[in-house]
mmCIF file of C-alpha atoms in Angstrom:
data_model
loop_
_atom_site.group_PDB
_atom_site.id
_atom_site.type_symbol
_atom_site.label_atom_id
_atom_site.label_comp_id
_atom_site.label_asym_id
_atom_site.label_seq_id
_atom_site.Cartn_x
_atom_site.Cartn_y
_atom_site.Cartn_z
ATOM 1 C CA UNK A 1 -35.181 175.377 119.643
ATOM 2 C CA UNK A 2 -34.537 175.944 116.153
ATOM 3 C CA UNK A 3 -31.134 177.296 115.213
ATOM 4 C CA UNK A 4 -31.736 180.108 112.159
ATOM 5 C CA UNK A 5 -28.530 180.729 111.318
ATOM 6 C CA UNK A 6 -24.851 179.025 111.648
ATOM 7 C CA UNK A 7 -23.921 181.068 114.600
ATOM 8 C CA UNK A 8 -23.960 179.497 117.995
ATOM 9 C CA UNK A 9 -26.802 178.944 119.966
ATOM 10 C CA UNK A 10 -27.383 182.162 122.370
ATOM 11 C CA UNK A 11 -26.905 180.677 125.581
ATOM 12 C CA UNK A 12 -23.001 179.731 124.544
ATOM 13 C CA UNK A 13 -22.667 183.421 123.371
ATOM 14 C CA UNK A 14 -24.039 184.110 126.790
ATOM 15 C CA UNK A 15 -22.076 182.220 128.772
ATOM 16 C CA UNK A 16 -18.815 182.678 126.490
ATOM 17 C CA UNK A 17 -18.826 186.167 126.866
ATOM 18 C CA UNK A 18 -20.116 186.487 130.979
ATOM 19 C CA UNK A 19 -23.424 188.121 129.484
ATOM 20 C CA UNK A 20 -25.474 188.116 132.958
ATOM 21 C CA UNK A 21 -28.079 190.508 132.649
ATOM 22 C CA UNK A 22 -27.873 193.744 134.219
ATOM 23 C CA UNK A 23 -31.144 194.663 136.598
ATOM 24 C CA UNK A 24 -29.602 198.598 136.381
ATOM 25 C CA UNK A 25 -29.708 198.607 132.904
ATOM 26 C CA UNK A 26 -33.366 196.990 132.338
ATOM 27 C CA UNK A 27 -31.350 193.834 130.783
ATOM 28 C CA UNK A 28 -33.860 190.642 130.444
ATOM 29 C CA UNK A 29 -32.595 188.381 127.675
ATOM 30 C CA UNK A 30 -34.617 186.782 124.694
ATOM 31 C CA UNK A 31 -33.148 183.142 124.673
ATOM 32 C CA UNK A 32 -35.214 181.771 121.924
ATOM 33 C CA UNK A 33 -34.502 182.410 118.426
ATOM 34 C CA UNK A 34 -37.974 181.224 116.898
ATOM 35 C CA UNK A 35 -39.614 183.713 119.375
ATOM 36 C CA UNK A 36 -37.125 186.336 118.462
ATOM 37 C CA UNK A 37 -38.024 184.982 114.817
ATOM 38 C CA UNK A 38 -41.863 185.931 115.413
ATOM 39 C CA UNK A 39 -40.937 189.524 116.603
ATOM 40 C CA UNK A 40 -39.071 189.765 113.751
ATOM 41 C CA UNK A 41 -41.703 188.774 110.886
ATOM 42 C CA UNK A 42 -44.337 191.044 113.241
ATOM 43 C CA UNK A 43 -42.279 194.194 111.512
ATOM 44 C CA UNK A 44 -43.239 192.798 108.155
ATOM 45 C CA UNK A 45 -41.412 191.865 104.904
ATOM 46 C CA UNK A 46 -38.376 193.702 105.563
ATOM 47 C CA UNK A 47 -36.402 193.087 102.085
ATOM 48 C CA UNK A 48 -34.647 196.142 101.186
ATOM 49 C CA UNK A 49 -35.596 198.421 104.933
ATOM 50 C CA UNK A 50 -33.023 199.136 107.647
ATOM 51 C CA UNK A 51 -34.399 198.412 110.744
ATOM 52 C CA UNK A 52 -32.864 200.224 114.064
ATOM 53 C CA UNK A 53 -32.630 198.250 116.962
ATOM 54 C CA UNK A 54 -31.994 199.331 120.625
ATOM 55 C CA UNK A 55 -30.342 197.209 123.298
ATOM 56 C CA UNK A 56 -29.618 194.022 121.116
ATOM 57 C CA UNK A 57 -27.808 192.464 124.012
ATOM 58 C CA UNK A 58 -26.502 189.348 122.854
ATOM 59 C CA UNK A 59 -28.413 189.727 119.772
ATOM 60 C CA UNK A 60 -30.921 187.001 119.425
ATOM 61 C CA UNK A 61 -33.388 189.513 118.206
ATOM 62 C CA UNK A 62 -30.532 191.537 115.475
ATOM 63 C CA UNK A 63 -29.801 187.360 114.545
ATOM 64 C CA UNK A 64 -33.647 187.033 113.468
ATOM 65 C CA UNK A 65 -33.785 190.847 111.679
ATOM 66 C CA UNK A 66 -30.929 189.786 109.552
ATOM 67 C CA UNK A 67 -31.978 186.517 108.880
ATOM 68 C CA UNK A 68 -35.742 188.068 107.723
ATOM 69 C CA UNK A 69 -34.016 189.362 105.309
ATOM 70 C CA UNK A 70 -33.302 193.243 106.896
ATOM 71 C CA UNK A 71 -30.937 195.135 104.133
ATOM 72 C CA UNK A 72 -29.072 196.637 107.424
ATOM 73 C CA UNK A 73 -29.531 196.904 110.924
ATOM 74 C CA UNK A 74 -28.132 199.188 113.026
ATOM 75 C CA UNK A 75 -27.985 197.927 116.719
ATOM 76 C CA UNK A 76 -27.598 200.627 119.449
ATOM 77 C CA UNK A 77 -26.379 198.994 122.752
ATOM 78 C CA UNK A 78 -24.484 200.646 126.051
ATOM 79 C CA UNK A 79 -23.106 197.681 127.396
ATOM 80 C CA UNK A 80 -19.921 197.315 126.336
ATOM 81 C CA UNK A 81 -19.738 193.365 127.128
ATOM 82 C CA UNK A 82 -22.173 192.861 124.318
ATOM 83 C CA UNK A 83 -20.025 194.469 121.786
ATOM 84 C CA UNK A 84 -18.189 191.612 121.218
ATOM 85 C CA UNK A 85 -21.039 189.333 120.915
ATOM 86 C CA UNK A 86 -22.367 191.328 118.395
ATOM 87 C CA UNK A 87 -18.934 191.711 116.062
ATOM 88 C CA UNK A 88 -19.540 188.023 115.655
ATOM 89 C CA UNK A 89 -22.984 188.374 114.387
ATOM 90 C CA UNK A 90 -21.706 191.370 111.965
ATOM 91 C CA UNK A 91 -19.499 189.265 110.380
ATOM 92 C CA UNK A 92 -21.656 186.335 109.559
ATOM 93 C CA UNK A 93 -23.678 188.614 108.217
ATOM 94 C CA UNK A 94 -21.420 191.141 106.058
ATOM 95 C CA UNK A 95 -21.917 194.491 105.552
ATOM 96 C CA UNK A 96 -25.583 194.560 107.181
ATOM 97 C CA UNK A 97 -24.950 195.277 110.590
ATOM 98 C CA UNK A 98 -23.664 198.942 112.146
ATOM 99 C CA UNK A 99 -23.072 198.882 115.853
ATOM 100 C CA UNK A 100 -23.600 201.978 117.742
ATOM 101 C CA UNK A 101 -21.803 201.660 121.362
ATOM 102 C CA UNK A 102 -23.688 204.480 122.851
ATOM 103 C CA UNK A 103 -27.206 205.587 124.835
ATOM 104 C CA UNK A 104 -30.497 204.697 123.914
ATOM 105 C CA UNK A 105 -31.295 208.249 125.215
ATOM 106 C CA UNK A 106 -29.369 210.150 123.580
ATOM 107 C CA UNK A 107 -29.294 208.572 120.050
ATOM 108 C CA UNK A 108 -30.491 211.162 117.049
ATOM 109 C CA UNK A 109 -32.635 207.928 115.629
ATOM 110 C CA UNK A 110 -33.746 210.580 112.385
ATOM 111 C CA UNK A 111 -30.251 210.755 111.397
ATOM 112 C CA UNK A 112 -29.723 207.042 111.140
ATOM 113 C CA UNK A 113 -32.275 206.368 108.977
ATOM 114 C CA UNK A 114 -31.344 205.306 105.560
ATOM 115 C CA UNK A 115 -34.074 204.908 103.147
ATOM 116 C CA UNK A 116 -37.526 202.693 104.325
ATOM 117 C CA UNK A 117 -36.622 202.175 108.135
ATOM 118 C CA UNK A 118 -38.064 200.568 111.086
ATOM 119 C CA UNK A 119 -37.417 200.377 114.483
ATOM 120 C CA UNK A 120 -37.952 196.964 116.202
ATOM 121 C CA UNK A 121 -36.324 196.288 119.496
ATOM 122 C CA UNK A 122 -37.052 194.386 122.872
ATOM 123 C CA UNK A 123 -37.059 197.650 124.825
ATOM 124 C CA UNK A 124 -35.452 197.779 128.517
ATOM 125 C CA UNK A 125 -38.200 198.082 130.779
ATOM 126 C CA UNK A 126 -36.393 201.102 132.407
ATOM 127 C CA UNK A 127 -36.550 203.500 129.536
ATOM 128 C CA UNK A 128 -39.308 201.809 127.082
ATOM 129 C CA UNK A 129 -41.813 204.024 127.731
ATOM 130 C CA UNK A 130 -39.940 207.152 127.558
ATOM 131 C CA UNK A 131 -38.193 206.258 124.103
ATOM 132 C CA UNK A 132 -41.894 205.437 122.572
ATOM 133 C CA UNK A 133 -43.063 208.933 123.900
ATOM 134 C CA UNK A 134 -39.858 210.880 122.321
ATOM 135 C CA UNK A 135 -40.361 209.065 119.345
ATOM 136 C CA UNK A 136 -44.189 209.756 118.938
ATOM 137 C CA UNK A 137 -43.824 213.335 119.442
ATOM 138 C CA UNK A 138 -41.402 214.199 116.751
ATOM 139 C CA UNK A 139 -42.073 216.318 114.299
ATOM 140 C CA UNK A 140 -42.802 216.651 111.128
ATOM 141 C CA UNK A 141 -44.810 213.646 111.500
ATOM 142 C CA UNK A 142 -45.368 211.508 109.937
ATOM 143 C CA UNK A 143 -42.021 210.873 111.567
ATOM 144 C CA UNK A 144 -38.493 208.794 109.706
ATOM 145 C CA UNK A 145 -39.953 205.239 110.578
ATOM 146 C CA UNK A 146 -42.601 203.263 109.132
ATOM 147 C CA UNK A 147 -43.231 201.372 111.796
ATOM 148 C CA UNK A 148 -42.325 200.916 115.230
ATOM 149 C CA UNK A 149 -42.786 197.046 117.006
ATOM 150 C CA UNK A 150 -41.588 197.098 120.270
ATOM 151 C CA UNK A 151 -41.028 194.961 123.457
ATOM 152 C CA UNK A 152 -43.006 196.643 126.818
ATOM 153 C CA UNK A 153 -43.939 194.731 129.817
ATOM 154 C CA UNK A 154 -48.114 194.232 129.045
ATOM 155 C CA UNK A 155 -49.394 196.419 131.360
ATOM 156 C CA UNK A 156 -47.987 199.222 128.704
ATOM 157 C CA UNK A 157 -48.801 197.485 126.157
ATOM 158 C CA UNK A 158 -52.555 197.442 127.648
ATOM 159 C CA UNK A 159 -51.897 201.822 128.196
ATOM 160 C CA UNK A 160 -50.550 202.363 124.321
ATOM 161 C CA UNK A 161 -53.753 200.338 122.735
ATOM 162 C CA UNK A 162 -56.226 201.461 125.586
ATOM 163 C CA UNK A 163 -59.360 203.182 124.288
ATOM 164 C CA UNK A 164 -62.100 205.378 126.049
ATOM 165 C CA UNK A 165 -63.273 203.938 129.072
ATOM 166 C CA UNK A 166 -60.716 201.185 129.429
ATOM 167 C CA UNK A 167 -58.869 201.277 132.761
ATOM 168 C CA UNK A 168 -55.344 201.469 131.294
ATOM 169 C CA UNK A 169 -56.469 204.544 129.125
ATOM 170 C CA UNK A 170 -55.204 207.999 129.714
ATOM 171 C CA UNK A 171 -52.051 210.126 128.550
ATOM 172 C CA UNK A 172 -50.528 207.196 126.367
ATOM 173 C CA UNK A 173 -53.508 205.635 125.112
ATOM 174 C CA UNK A 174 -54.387 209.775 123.641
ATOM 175 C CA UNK A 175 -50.886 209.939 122.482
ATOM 176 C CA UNK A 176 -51.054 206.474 120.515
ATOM 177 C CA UNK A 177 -54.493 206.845 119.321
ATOM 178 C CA UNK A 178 -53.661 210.327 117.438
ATOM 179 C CA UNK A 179 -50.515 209.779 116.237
ATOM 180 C CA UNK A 180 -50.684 205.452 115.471
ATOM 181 C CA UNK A 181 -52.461 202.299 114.829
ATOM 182 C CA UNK A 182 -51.481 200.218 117.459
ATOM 183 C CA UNK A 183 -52.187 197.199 117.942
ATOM 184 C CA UNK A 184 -50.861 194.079 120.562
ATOM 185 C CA UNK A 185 -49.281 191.327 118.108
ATOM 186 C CA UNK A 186 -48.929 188.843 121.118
ATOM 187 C CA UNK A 187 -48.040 188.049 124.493
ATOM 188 C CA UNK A 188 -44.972 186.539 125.860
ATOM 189 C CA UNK A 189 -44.231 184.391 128.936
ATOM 190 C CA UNK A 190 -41.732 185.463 131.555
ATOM 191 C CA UNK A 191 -40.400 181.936 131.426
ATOM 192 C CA UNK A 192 -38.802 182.585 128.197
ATOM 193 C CA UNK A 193 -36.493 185.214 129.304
ATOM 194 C CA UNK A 194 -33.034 185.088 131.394
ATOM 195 C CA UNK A 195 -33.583 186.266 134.263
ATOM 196 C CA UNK A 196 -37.253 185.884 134.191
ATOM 197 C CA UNK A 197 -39.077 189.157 135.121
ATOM 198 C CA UNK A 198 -41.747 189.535 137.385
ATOM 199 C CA UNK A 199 -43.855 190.548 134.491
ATOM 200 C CA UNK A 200 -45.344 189.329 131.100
ATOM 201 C CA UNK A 201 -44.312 190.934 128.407
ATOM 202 C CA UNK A 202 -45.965 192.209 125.475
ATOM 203 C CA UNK A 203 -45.196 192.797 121.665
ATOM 204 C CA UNK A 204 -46.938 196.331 120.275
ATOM 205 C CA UNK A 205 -47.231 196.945 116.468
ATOM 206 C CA UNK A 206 -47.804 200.834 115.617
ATOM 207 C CA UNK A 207 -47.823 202.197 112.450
ATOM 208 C CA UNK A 208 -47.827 206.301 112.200
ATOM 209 C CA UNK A 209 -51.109 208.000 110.821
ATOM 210 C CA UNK A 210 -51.376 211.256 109.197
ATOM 211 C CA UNK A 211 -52.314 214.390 111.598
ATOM 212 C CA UNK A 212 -53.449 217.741 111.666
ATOM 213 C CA UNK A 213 -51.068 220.222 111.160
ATOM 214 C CA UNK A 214 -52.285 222.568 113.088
ATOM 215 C CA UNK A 215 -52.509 220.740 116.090
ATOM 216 C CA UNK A 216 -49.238 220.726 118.250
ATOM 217 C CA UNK A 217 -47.623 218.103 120.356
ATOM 218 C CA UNK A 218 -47.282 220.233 123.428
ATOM 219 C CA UNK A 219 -51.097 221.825 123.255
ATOM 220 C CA UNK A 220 -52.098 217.820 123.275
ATOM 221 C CA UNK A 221 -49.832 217.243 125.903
ATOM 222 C CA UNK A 222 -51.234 219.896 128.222
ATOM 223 C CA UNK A 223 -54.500 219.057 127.875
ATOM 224 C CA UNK A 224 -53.946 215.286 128.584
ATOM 225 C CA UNK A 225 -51.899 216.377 131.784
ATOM 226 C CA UNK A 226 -54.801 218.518 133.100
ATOM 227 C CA UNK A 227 -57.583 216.287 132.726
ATOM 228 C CA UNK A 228 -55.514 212.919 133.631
ATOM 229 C CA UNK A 229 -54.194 214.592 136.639
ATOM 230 C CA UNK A 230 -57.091 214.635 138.785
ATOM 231 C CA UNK A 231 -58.926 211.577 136.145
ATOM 232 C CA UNK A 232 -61.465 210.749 138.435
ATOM 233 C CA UNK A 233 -62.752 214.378 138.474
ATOM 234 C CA UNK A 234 -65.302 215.750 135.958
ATOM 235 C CA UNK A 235 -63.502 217.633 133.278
ATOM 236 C CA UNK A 236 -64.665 220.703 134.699
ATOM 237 C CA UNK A 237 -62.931 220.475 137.415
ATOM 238 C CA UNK A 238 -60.177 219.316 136.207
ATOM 239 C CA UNK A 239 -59.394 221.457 133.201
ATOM 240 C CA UNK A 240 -59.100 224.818 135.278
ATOM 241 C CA UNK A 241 -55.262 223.930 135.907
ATOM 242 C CA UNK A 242 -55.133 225.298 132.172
ATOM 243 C CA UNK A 243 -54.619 228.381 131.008
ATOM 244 C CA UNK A 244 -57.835 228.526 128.993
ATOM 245 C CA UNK A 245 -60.896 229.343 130.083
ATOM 246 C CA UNK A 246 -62.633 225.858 130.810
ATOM 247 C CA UNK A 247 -66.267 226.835 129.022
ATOM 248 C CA UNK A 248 -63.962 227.356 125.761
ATOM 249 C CA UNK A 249 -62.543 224.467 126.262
ATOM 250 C CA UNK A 250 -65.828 222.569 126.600
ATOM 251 C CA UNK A 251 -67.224 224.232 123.724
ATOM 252 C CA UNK A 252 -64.942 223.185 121.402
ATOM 253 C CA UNK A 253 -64.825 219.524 122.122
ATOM 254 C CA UNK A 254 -68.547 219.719 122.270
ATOM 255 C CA UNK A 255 -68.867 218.525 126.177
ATOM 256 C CA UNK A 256 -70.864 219.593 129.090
ATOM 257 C CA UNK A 257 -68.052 219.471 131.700
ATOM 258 C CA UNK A 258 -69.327 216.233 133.819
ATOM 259 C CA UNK A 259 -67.586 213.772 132.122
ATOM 260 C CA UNK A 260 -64.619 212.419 133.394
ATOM 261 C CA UNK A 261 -61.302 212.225 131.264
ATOM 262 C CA UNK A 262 -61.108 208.674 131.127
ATOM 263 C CA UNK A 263 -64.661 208.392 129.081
ATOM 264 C CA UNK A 264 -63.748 211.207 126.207
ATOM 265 C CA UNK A 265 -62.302 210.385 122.751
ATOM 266 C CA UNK A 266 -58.844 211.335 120.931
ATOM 267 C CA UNK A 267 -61.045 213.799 119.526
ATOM 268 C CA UNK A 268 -62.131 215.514 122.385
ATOM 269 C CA UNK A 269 -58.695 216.020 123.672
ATOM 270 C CA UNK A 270 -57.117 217.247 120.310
ATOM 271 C CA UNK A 271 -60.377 219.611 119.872
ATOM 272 C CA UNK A 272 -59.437 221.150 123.159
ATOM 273 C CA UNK A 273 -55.440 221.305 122.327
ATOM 274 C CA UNK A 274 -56.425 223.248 118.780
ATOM 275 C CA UNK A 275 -58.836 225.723 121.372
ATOM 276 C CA UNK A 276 -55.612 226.351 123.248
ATOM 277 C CA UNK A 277 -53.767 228.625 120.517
ATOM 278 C CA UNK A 278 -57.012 229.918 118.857
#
């Protein structure tokens, strides 16, 4: 393994500063620094953008954003025992690296942004899903970031790039396909973490696409929820938990009623989410 900077390598900061991982807080360490390198470079040339990162850990992943050549990054991590880990990367690198001690969760990520900004993180399994989803369905949008790359466990990965009549597609795969281009960038072996999980992982690219305005989050959101709830009825069926009548619903998405959610396009579903407020 390939050191990229002077620091030390990351299983001394580990061990230096009793940095076992933490199942409760979704805590599966990224050991090596060329692979933390490649996540890194997947966010693009990143000269002159501050990049926010959530749950650096011990920072393998905030080493390879500064060394890329990140103008700041601004690391958001609630364990406490990392904090000092990461004051040692802040001062190799001066001046380019804010830590927030705080929750993911609660974070106002808009207000940190400072000029072209990213986010780029190795997500904790526990709450990746549910920061992607909060940050998709900001608004305005396009949102504060240009791009988001991001850490899931690949069966995630597999929902947020799913397409029409893929297994993995339903409320995500909508979501992702409106608002993003997403793509997988690559896959990544349990063996490389510490602990290993039970999963492979998965590195998502998405980069935010102009929308309709006058199309709202929580129409699309109600739609998907009705006709993923019961997915293998016919839409039909499974629209009339709506407030809508379902034949205007049908009509304006341009479907008969026997197809099944898991078969119909963005467009469908964001076609029946305008019919909502019309």
């Amino acid at each position: 393994m390939s050191q990229i900077d002077s620091l030390p390598p990351l299983r001394e900061v580990i061990a230096r500063h009793g940095l076992s991982a933490k199942k409760q807080l979704g805590q599966n360490f990224l050991l090596d620094l060329n692979l933390t390198a490649r996540i890194a470079r997947t966010a693009g040339p990143l000269t002159g953008v501050t990049v926010i990162e959530v749950g650096p850990g011990p920072g393998g992943l905030t080493r390879a954003l500064l060394a890329e050549g990140a103008r700041k990054v601004i690391a958001i991590e609630r364990d406490e025992r990392a904090l000092p880990a990461l004051a040692e990367i802040a001062a190799a690198y001066p001046g380019r690296l804010d830590i927030i001690s705080g929750d993911a969760m609660t974070t106002d990520y808009a207000a940190l942004a400072d000029g072209p900004t990213r986010i780029v993180a190795n997500l904790p399994y526990n709450i990746g899903t549910e920061l992607l989803v909060g940050w998709l369905t900001a608004d305005p949008w396009p949102s504060f970031f240009q791009s988001l790359t991001l850490m899931f466990q690949r069966e995630v990965a597999e929902r947020i790039v799913a397409k029409p009549g893929d297994d993995q597609y339903g409320r995500l795969g909508v979501l992702c396909g409106w608002r993003t281009e997403a793509r997988i960038a690559f896959t990544v072996g349990r063996e490389n973490f510490t602990p290993p999980p039970n999963v492979t992982s998965a590195v998502v690219h998405l980069v935010p696409k102009p929308v309709a305005a006058d199309i709202r989050v929580r129409d699309v959101e109600a739609i998907t929820r009705a006709a993923f709830g019961q997915r293998r009825k016919m839409v039909r069926q499974s629209l009339k938990s709506t407030s809508v009548p379902v034949d205007k619903l049908l009509a304006a998405a341009g479907l008969r009623g026997d197809e099944r959610a898991e078969t119909l396009p963005v467009e469908a579903f964001l076609a029946m989410a305008k019919a909502l407020r019309d």
